[in-house]
Amino acid sequence: MKNLEIYKLLDCPILIGTSRKSFINAVHSTKKDAKNRIGGSIASVLVALSNGADLIRVHDVAETVEAVRIFEAIRSAK
């Protein structure tokens, strides 16, 4: 996700689907099952959007929408 801007050169939408993925456990000291990875899932979505993702695929829609709305409000309040 760090280098999404490279894919923007292809001039096509970028879809990211990191929701509940096992890589989220890599940063946790206690391993969580997929349903309990919402914090990491939301964090990865916000990073993806910050780095140019156009579309996101998630399991926890309501929670992610709330986080993205807050994120966008903060980002646009410069």
Tab-separated table of C-alpha atoms in Angstrom:
chain	number	residue	atom	x	y	z
A	1	MET	CA	0.000	0.000	0.000
A	2	LYS	CA	2.948	2.276	0.504
A	3	ASN	CA	3.563	2.567	-3.244
A	4	LEU	CA	0.036	2.840	-4.628
A	5	GLU	CA	0.968	5.984	-6.525
A	6	ILE	CA	2.947	3.785	-8.930
A	7	TYR	CA	-0.265	2.007	-9.924
A	8	LYS	CA	-2.001	5.343	-10.479
A	9	LEU	CA	0.201	5.678	-13.562
A	10	LEU	CA	-1.862	2.883	-15.143
A	11	ASP	CA	-4.845	5.259	-15.162
A	12	CYS	CA	-7.310	2.726	-13.797
A	13	PRO	CA	-9.137	2.498	-10.461
A	14	ILE	CA	-7.279	0.866	-7.588
A	15	LEU	CA	-9.249	-1.553	-5.404
A	16	ILE	CA	-7.894	-2.512	-1.983
A	17	GLY	CA	-9.312	-5.361	0.096
A	18	THR	CA	-7.422	-5.582	3.387
A	19	SER	CA	-10.398	-6.169	5.682
A	20	ARG	CA	-9.662	-8.812	8.345
A	21	LYS	CA	-6.547	-10.058	6.536
A	22	SER	CA	-3.981	-12.087	8.453
A	23	PHE	CA	-1.188	-9.528	7.919
A	24	ILE	CA	-2.967	-7.366	10.502
A	25	ASN	CA	-1.884	-9.873	13.158
A	26	ALA	CA	1.753	-9.165	12.337
A	27	VAL	CA	1.651	-6.014	14.479
A	28	HIS	CA	-0.365	-7.431	17.377
A	29	SER	CA	1.308	-9.015	20.373
A	30	THR	CA	-1.821	-11.116	20.850
A	31	LYS	CA	-3.162	-12.853	17.787
A	32	LYS	CA	-6.756	-12.028	16.940
A	33	ASP	CA	-9.232	-14.056	14.962
A	34	ALA	CA	-10.529	-12.493	11.749
A	35	LYS	CA	-13.686	-11.029	13.291
A	36	ASN	CA	-11.637	-9.111	15.868
A	37	ARG	CA	-9.314	-7.327	13.454
A	38	ILE	CA	-11.561	-4.322	12.863
A	39	GLY	CA	-9.108	-1.761	14.235
A	40	GLY	CA	-6.359	-2.974	11.953
A	41	SER	CA	-8.765	-3.257	9.045
A	42	ILE	CA	-9.878	0.345	9.441
A	43	ALA	CA	-6.301	1.551	9.847
A	44	SER	CA	-5.285	-0.209	6.635
A	45	VAL	CA	-8.240	1.339	4.782
A	46	LEU	CA	-7.257	4.832	5.908
A	47	VAL	CA	-3.663	4.267	4.811
A	48	ALA	CA	-4.858	2.937	1.449
A	49	LEU	CA	-7.103	5.955	0.892
A	50	SER	CA	-4.276	8.298	1.897
A	51	ASN	CA	-2.036	6.641	-0.661
A	52	GLY	CA	-4.445	6.810	-3.586
A	53	ALA	CA	-6.836	3.860	-3.415
A	54	ASP	CA	-10.079	4.542	-5.279
A	55	LEU	CA	-12.194	1.647	-4.016
A	56	ILE	CA	-12.126	-0.398	-0.837
A	57	ARG	CA	-13.668	-3.746	0.037
A	58	VAL	CA	-14.586	-4.296	3.689
A	59	HIS	CA	-16.604	-6.582	5.937
A	60	ASP	CA	-17.484	-4.015	8.605
A	61	VAL	CA	-19.176	-1.398	6.451
A	62	ALA	CA	-20.815	0.848	9.062
A	63	GLU	CA	-17.680	1.131	11.198
A	64	THR	CA	-15.477	1.773	8.176
A	65	VAL	CA	-17.823	4.417	6.752
A	66	GLU	CA	-17.797	6.240	10.086
A	67	ALA	CA	-14.000	6.150	10.272
A	68	VAL	CA	-13.593	7.307	6.662
A	69	ARG	CA	-16.037	10.189	7.174
A	70	ILE	CA	-14.138	11.370	10.230
A	71	PHE	CA	-10.825	10.922	8.418
A	72	GLU	CA	-12.034	12.952	5.423
A	73	ALA	CA	-13.431	15.696	7.676
A	74	ILE	CA	-10.119	16.010	9.494
A	75	ARG	CA	-8.137	15.914	6.263
A	76	SER	CA	-10.263	18.625	4.618
A	77	ALA	CA	-10.261	20.920	7.683
A	78	LYS	CA	-6.822	22.306	6.915
